[in-house]
Amino acid sequence: MHQPLTKVLLKIFAGGFYQVHAAILLVVFFIMVGAVPGNMLITYHKSLMLAMTSSPIMLLLVLAVWLIYIFKSWHYVSTQIFAPDKQFLFYSSTALNRSEQRKSWCYAQAAILAPVIIYALLAVGVGLAHHFYVLPAVIILFLSAMIWCSAALYMRVMNGLVDGSKQSFLLRWSSKWRKPYFSLYIYHIFDDKKVPYFITKGLSWLIISGVFYLFADVSTDTRLAGIAILAVITAHVVLIFEERRFEETKLSFARNLPISRFRLFLNFAGVYFFLLLPEIVWLFSRFHPLMAVELLLAGLSIALLFHSMLYWFGLNMDKYLQWILGLFMVLFWVIMFRLLWALIPLNLVIAYLFFYNNYYRYQGVVGKE
Amino acid sequence: MLKFQNFKKLYGGFPALKVDELSIDPGIYWIKGVNGSGKSTLLKSIAGILAFEGDILLDNSISIKKQPVEYRKLVNFAEAEPIFPEFLTGKELIALFAQAKEAQAGQEQHYIDTMQMQAYVNRPVGTYSSGMLKKLSLVLAFMGKPKLILLDEPLITIDTASLKILNSWIAERYNQEGTSFLLSSHQALEHAELPIARELIVEDQTFKFIV
């Protein structure tokens, strides 16, 4: 534990991981604590832990959830390793012998998995107290193996030589295609933002099945579909924000290109059409074509509204989320009053005005108050 | 060629640059100024990348505010430290600019050949060194038929041999097509190779001719 490398890795990767994921971890914590009434909290978790240590199916489900967390940590650490301010690790940590490196990485990974480990140990305790021995042993083995594998993975990345020529599959595959301006946003998503894209699509799927499961009795109501589409687009806020960030950081030269604002706006509609393709397939397979078109246009108009607002106040995530929340509530009630069709032109006009008036008003990466 | 009308650029409420009235005739100009004087801010404003108050007119008729597309077709820009999406190749970026700026087919070949970029122009720009990236941004600035080309710190990061080639490009475009240039630099330019007309300076929050 007193290894200098351990300290550095803990500070950089474990500390960094919690800093970046503090919000989402807090949400999960509140869901786990707040989902049940206070007086039943302990019995609830105790029975959950008992189920984990007695039922293999239940344990499998829990391990699957933990695996998602572990994948997330792999993704975080392996991208952070290549950040410019961590480059020094390539010519310092690699000089230590491998067992010392492994030990330090194991500590770092264990620290990242601390919430899982603490919950797992409690579950093992509960299981043992009820004389279950096999599944608690499986839990301990699983987590130890995962920590060891993670350390091995990070060491492989760290000790392998950097191959600067790697390119994602899509880009190698598309190297012969022309790349018009608006397609750059799509390539960016599939080059650099695959994880947020697939998380968003997963969320989208959960929303759609959740809404129609909960309201199965009124599942043919346009309002329900409208609200599902609103929620789906809201799930895309991270991608929409990333598109704007990409435009601001990597495409700032584009303001010098002679492309009219109307065409740019249409281009963005094209970008979101493309990103929403999986949802569009669902819309047309489930609803009457006319209704599917209405829902699609409503979805696109909401996405463009969310996108265009960012030109107004810049890349300020806090402010953005507040606005999205407010707009969500307003749009929700508009849809409840059966005015989905009216939303389409309204959203588009407001979005275009925001876009038209602010596109050339460059405010820098973070908008000033 | 270029005319400023009540140009004012504010940064956080403070005036960073102010040019009430200034006309610049066609030619090649060297814009001087110490670090932080606002040379890049000025060039980015003329390029249409930074917002400002007032107006800039090209040839007394094309306003950056009122004819944004026509203006941008005629004014090209190369940044001091260019940034592009890493996944694009040099060729793809050139194709994008060539289309947007309505360049003649094959216009880029002369520039790629003389700057000897054939070996890497098909590679993603993420693999480029800063000098290679700079050369690519210079090629992009010469695409199409601009009346004015703005080069922000063209001397930095490129080697002396490439500098001579760049000077020959500038002289060529100026002599053949009458293209004007605004070059910002805190170093002296090669007067022997460039038909330099006049010098301008950015200081005391304004932009003026050196008298």
JSON list of C-alpha atoms in Angstrom, two decimals, chain A residues 84-211:
[
{"chain": "A", "resi": 84, "resn": "PRO", "atom": "CA", "xyz": [-1.69, 13.62, -22.38]},
{"chain": "A", "resi": 85, "resn": "ASP", "atom": "CA", "xyz": [-1.25, 14.30, -18.65]},
{"chain": "A", "resi": 86, "resn": "LYS", "atom": "CA", "xyz": [-0.93, 10.55, -17.95]},
{"chain": "A", "resi": 87, "resn": "GLN", "atom": "CA", "xyz": [1.73, 9.91, -20.58]},
{"chain": "A", "resi": 88, "resn": "PHE", "atom": "CA", "xyz": [4.45, 9.95, -17.95]},
{"chain": "A", "resi": 89, "resn": "LEU", "atom": "CA", "xyz": [3.20, 6.57, -16.68]},
{"chain": "A", "resi": 90, "resn": "PHE", "atom": "CA", "xyz": [4.44, 4.97, -19.90]},
{"chain": "A", "resi": 91, "resn": "TYR", "atom": "CA", "xyz": [8.03, 5.82, -19.09]},
{"chain": "A", "resi": 92, "resn": "SER", "atom": "CA", "xyz": [7.93, 5.52, -15.31]},
{"chain": "A", "resi": 93, "resn": "SER", "atom": "CA", "xyz": [5.60, 2.76, -14.09]},
{"chain": "A", "resi": 94, "resn": "THR", "atom": "CA", "xyz": [6.82, 0.32, -16.73]},
{"chain": "A", "resi": 95, "resn": "ALA", "atom": "CA", "xyz": [10.32, 0.31, -15.20]},
{"chain": "A", "resi": 96, "resn": "LEU", "atom": "CA", "xyz": [9.02, -1.49, -12.09]},
{"chain": "A", "resi": 97, "resn": "ASN", "atom": "CA", "xyz": [8.94, -5.27, -12.13]},
{"chain": "A", "resi": 98, "resn": "ARG", "atom": "CA", "xyz": [5.67, -6.78, -13.23]},
{"chain": "A", "resi": 99, "resn": "SER", "atom": "CA", "xyz": [4.48, -8.13, -9.89]},
{"chain": "A", "resi": 100, "resn": "GLU", "atom": "CA", "xyz": [4.82, -4.69, -8.31]},
{"chain": "A", "resi": 101, "resn": "GLN", "atom": "CA", "xyz": [2.96, -3.11, -11.20]},
{"chain": "A", "resi": 102, "resn": "ARG", "atom": "CA", "xyz": [0.23, -5.72, -10.89]},
{"chain": "A", "resi": 103, "resn": "LYS", "atom": "CA", "xyz": [-0.13, -5.12, -7.17]},
{"chain": "A", "resi": 104, "resn": "SER", "atom": "CA", "xyz": [-0.55, -1.37, -7.65]},
{"chain": "A", "resi": 105, "resn": "TRP", "atom": "CA", "xyz": [-3.09, -1.80, -10.44]},
{"chain": "A", "resi": 106, "resn": "CYS", "atom": "CA", "xyz": [-5.02, -4.31, -8.31]},
{"chain": "A", "resi": 107, "resn": "TYR", "atom": "CA", "xyz": [-5.27, -1.76, -5.52]},
{"chain": "A", "resi": 108, "resn": "ALA", "atom": "CA", "xyz": [-6.45, 0.90, -7.95]},
{"chain": "A", "resi": 109, "resn": "GLN", "atom": "CA", "xyz": [-9.10, -1.38, -9.47]},
{"chain": "A", "resi": 110, "resn": "ALA", "atom": "CA", "xyz": [-10.26, -2.53, -6.02]},
{"chain": "A", "resi": 111, "resn": "ALA", "atom": "CA", "xyz": [-10.67, 1.11, -5.03]},
{"chain": "A", "resi": 112, "resn": "ILE", "atom": "CA", "xyz": [-12.74, 1.76, -8.17]},
{"chain": "A", "resi": 113, "resn": "LEU", "atom": "CA", "xyz": [-14.91, -1.26, -7.36]},
{"chain": "A", "resi": 114, "resn": "ALA", "atom": "CA", "xyz": [-15.23, -0.28, -3.68]},
{"chain": "A", "resi": 115, "resn": "PRO", "atom": "CA", "xyz": [-19.05, 0.21, -3.76]},
{"chain": "A", "resi": 116, "resn": "VAL", "atom": "CA", "xyz": [-19.49, -3.22, -5.33]},
{"chain": "A", "resi": 117, "resn": "ILE", "atom": "CA", "xyz": [-16.97, -4.85, -2.99]},
{"chain": "A", "resi": 118, "resn": "ILE", "atom": "CA", "xyz": [-18.60, -3.40, 0.13]},
{"chain": "A", "resi": 119, "resn": "TYR", "atom": "CA", "xyz": [-22.06, -4.57, -0.93]},
{"chain": "A", "resi": 120, "resn": "ALA", "atom": "CA", "xyz": [-20.66, -7.96, -1.92]},
{"chain": "A", "resi": 121, "resn": "LEU", "atom": "CA", "xyz": [-18.91, -8.46, 1.42]},
{"chain": "A", "resi": 122, "resn": "LEU", "atom": "CA", "xyz": [-22.13, -7.64, 3.28]},
{"chain": "A", "resi": 123, "resn": "ALA", "atom": "CA", "xyz": [-23.96, -10.14, 1.10]},
{"chain": "A", "resi": 124, "resn": "VAL", "atom": "CA", "xyz": [-21.29, -12.78, 1.76]},
{"chain": "A", "resi": 125, "resn": "GLY", "atom": "CA", "xyz": [-21.69, -12.12, 5.51]},
{"chain": "A", "resi": 126, "resn": "VAL", "atom": "CA", "xyz": [-25.48, -12.50, 5.29]},
{"chain": "A", "resi": 127, "resn": "GLY", "atom": "CA", "xyz": [-25.10, -15.68, 3.23]},
{"chain": "A", "resi": 128, "resn": "LEU", "atom": "CA", "xyz": [-22.62, -17.26, 5.62]},
{"chain": "A", "resi": 129, "resn": "ALA", "atom": "CA", "xyz": [-24.83, -16.40, 8.62]},
{"chain": "A", "resi": 130, "resn": "HIS", "atom": "CA", "xyz": [-27.59, -18.42, 6.92]},
{"chain": "A", "resi": 131, "resn": "HIS", "atom": "CA", "xyz": [-25.22, -21.31, 6.18]},
{"chain": "A", "resi": 132, "resn": "PHE", "atom": "CA", "xyz": [-24.95, -20.76, 2.44]},
{"chain": "A", "resi": 133, "resn": "TYR", "atom": "CA", "xyz": [-21.35, -21.39, 1.39]},
{"chain": "A", "resi": 134, "resn": "VAL", "atom": "CA", "xyz": [-21.20, -22.05, -2.34]},
{"chain": "A", "resi": 135, "resn": "LEU", "atom": "CA", "xyz": [-22.56, -18.78, -3.77]},
{"chain": "A", "resi": 136, "resn": "PRO", "atom": "CA", "xyz": [-20.65, -16.55, -1.31]},
{"chain": "A", "resi": 137, "resn": "ALA", "atom": "CA", "xyz": [-17.50, -18.35, -2.46]},
{"chain": "A", "resi": 138, "resn": "VAL", "atom": "CA", "xyz": [-18.52, -17.67, -6.08]},
{"chain": "A", "resi": 139, "resn": "ILE", "atom": "CA", "xyz": [-18.94, -13.96, -5.28]},
{"chain": "A", "resi": 140, "resn": "ILE", "atom": "CA", "xyz": [-15.48, -13.74, -3.70]},
{"chain": "A", "resi": 141, "resn": "LEU", "atom": "CA", "xyz": [-13.91, -15.67, -6.57]},
{"chain": "A", "resi": 142, "resn": "PHE", "atom": "CA", "xyz": [-15.69, -13.55, -9.18]},
{"chain": "A", "resi": 143, "resn": "LEU", "atom": "CA", "xyz": [-14.56, -10.25, -7.71]},
{"chain": "A", "resi": 144, "resn": "SER", "atom": "CA", "xyz": [-10.98, -11.42, -7.12]},
{"chain": "A", "resi": 145, "resn": "ALA", "atom": "CA", "xyz": [-10.77, -12.72, -10.67]},
{"chain": "A", "resi": 146, "resn": "MET", "atom": "CA", "xyz": [-12.22, -9.46, -12.01]},
{"chain": "A", "resi": 147, "resn": "ILE", "atom": "CA", "xyz": [-9.69, -7.37, -10.10]},
{"chain": "A", "resi": 148, "resn": "TRP", "atom": "CA", "xyz": [-6.88, -9.57, -11.32]},
{"chain": "A", "resi": 149, "resn": "CYS", "atom": "CA", "xyz": [-8.13, -9.44, -14.92]},
{"chain": "A", "resi": 150, "resn": "SER", "atom": "CA", "xyz": [-8.52, -5.67, -14.80]},
{"chain": "A", "resi": 151, "resn": "ALA", "atom": "CA", "xyz": [-4.96, -5.25, -13.53]},
{"chain": "A", "resi": 152, "resn": "ALA", "atom": "CA", "xyz": [-3.73, -7.57, -16.29]},
{"chain": "A", "resi": 153, "resn": "LEU", "atom": "CA", "xyz": [-5.68, -5.58, -18.88]},
{"chain": "A", "resi": 154, "resn": "TYR", "atom": "CA", "xyz": [-4.30, -2.22, -17.73]},
{"chain": "A", "resi": 155, "resn": "MET", "atom": "CA", "xyz": [-0.77, -3.61, -17.62]},
{"chain": "A", "resi": 156, "resn": "ARG", "atom": "CA", "xyz": [-1.11, -4.91, -21.13]},
{"chain": "A", "resi": 157, "resn": "VAL", "atom": "CA", "xyz": [-2.17, -1.47, -22.33]},
{"chain": "A", "resi": 158, "resn": "MET", "atom": "CA", "xyz": [0.59, 0.18, -20.32]},
{"chain": "A", "resi": 159, "resn": "ASN", "atom": "CA", "xyz": [3.41, -2.15, -21.38]},
{"chain": "A", "resi": 160, "resn": "GLY", "atom": "CA", "xyz": [2.39, -2.56, -25.00]},
{"chain": "A", "resi": 161, "resn": "LEU", "atom": "CA", "xyz": [3.91, -0.09, -27.43]},
{"chain": "A", "resi": 162, "resn": "VAL", "atom": "CA", "xyz": [1.57, 2.64, -28.60]},
{"chain": "A", "resi": 163, "resn": "ASP", "atom": "CA", "xyz": [0.21, 2.01, -32.06]},
{"chain": "A", "resi": 164, "resn": "GLY", "atom": "CA", "xyz": [-0.82, 5.43, -33.29]},
{"chain": "A", "resi": 165, "resn": "SER", "atom": "CA", "xyz": [-2.41, 4.11, -36.47]},
{"chain": "A", "resi": 166, "resn": "LYS", "atom": "CA", "xyz": [-5.43, 2.44, -34.94]},
{"chain": "A", "resi": 167, "resn": "GLN", "atom": "CA", "xyz": [-8.72, 3.52, -36.41]},
{"chain": "A", "resi": 168, "resn": "SER", "atom": "CA", "xyz": [-12.20, 2.35, -35.75]},
{"chain": "A", "resi": 169, "resn": "PHE", "atom": "CA", "xyz": [-13.74, -0.21, -38.04]},
{"chain": "A", "resi": 170, "resn": "LEU", "atom": "CA", "xyz": [-16.26, 2.20, -39.52]},
{"chain": "A", "resi": 171, "resn": "LEU", "atom": "CA", "xyz": [-13.56, 4.66, -40.54]},
{"chain": "A", "resi": 172, "resn": "ARG", "atom": "CA", "xyz": [-11.37, 2.08, -42.20]},
{"chain": "A", "resi": 173, "resn": "TRP", "atom": "CA", "xyz": [-14.41, 0.70, -43.93]},
{"chain": "A", "resi": 174, "resn": "SER", "atom": "CA", "xyz": [-15.59, 4.13, -45.11]},
{"chain": "A", "resi": 175, "resn": "SER", "atom": "CA", "xyz": [-12.18, 5.41, -46.20]},
{"chain": "A", "resi": 176, "resn": "LYS", "atom": "CA", "xyz": [-13.30, 5.37, -49.83]},
{"chain": "A", "resi": 177, "resn": "TRP", "atom": "CA", "xyz": [-16.49, 7.32, -49.25]},
{"chain": "A", "resi": 178, "resn": "ARG", "atom": "CA", "xyz": [-16.89, 11.03, -49.64]},
{"chain": "A", "resi": 179, "resn": "LYS", "atom": "CA", "xyz": [-17.49, 12.68, -46.30]},
{"chain": "A", "resi": 180, "resn": "PRO", "atom": "CA", "xyz": [-19.86, 15.65, -46.62]},
{"chain": "A", "resi": 181, "resn": "TYR", "atom": "CA", "xyz": [-19.80, 18.20, -43.82]},
{"chain": "A", "resi": 182, "resn": "PHE", "atom": "CA", "xyz": [-22.82, 16.99, -41.87]},
{"chain": "A", "resi": 183, "resn": "SER", "atom": "CA", "xyz": [-21.65, 13.36, -41.91]},
{"chain": "A", "resi": 184, "resn": "LEU", "atom": "CA", "xyz": [-18.66, 14.33, -39.75]},
{"chain": "A", "resi": 185, "resn": "TYR", "atom": "CA", "xyz": [-20.93, 14.41, -36.70]},
{"chain": "A", "resi": 186, "resn": "ILE", "atom": "CA", "xyz": [-22.01, 10.85, -37.36]},
{"chain": "A", "resi": 187, "resn": "TYR", "atom": "CA", "xyz": [-18.47, 9.64, -37.94]},
{"chain": "A", "resi": 188, "resn": "HIS", "atom": "CA", "xyz": [-17.46, 11.36, -34.71]},
{"chain": "A", "resi": 189, "resn": "ILE", "atom": "CA", "xyz": [-20.09, 9.42, -32.77]},
{"chain": "A", "resi": 190, "resn": "PHE", "atom": "CA", "xyz": [-18.98, 6.10, -34.20]},
{"chain": "A", "resi": 191, "resn": "ASP", "atom": "CA", "xyz": [-15.30, 6.90, -33.87]},
{"chain": "A", "resi": 192, "resn": "ASP", "atom": "CA", "xyz": [-15.18, 8.36, -30.40]},
{"chain": "A", "resi": 193, "resn": "LYS", "atom": "CA", "xyz": [-18.59, 8.17, -28.72]},
{"chain": "A", "resi": 194, "resn": "LYS", "atom": "CA", "xyz": [-19.67, 4.59, -29.26]},
{"chain": "A", "resi": 195, "resn": "VAL", "atom": "CA", "xyz": [-20.23, 3.93, -25.55]},
{"chain": "A", "resi": 196, "resn": "PRO", "atom": "CA", "xyz": [-22.55, 6.93, -24.98]},
{"chain": "A", "resi": 197, "resn": "TYR", "atom": "CA", "xyz": [-24.33, 6.02, -28.22]},
{"chain": "A", "resi": 198, "resn": "PHE", "atom": "CA", "xyz": [-25.07, 2.46, -27.17]},
{"chain": "A", "resi": 199, "resn": "ILE", "atom": "CA", "xyz": [-25.96, 3.49, -23.61]},
{"chain": "A", "resi": 200, "resn": "THR", "atom": "CA", "xyz": [-28.41, 6.02, -25.10]},
{"chain": "A", "resi": 201, "resn": "LYS", "atom": "CA", "xyz": [-29.92, 3.39, -27.37]},
{"chain": "A", "resi": 202, "resn": "GLY", "atom": "CA", "xyz": [-30.23, 1.01, -24.41]},
{"chain": "A", "resi": 203, "resn": "LEU", "atom": "CA", "xyz": [-31.94, 3.73, -22.41]},
{"chain": "A", "resi": 204, "resn": "SER", "atom": "CA", "xyz": [-34.20, 4.45, -25.36]},
{"chain": "A", "resi": 205, "resn": "TRP", "atom": "CA", "xyz": [-35.23, 0.81, -25.51]},
{"chain": "A", "resi": 206, "resn": "LEU", "atom": "CA", "xyz": [-35.89, 0.74, -21.76]},
{"chain": "A", "resi": 207, "resn": "ILE", "atom": "CA", "xyz": [-38.07, 3.85, -22.00]},
{"chain": "A", "resi": 208, "resn": "ILE", "atom": "CA", "xyz": [-40.11, 2.52, -24.89]},
{"chain": "A", "resi": 209, "resn": "SER", "atom": "CA", "xyz": [-40.72, -0.88, -23.33]},
{"chain": "A", "resi": 210, "resn": "GLY", "atom": "CA", "xyz": [-41.25, 0.66, -19.88]},
{"chain": "A", "resi": 211, "resn": "VAL", "atom": "CA", "xyz": [-43.85, 3.18, -21.02]}
]
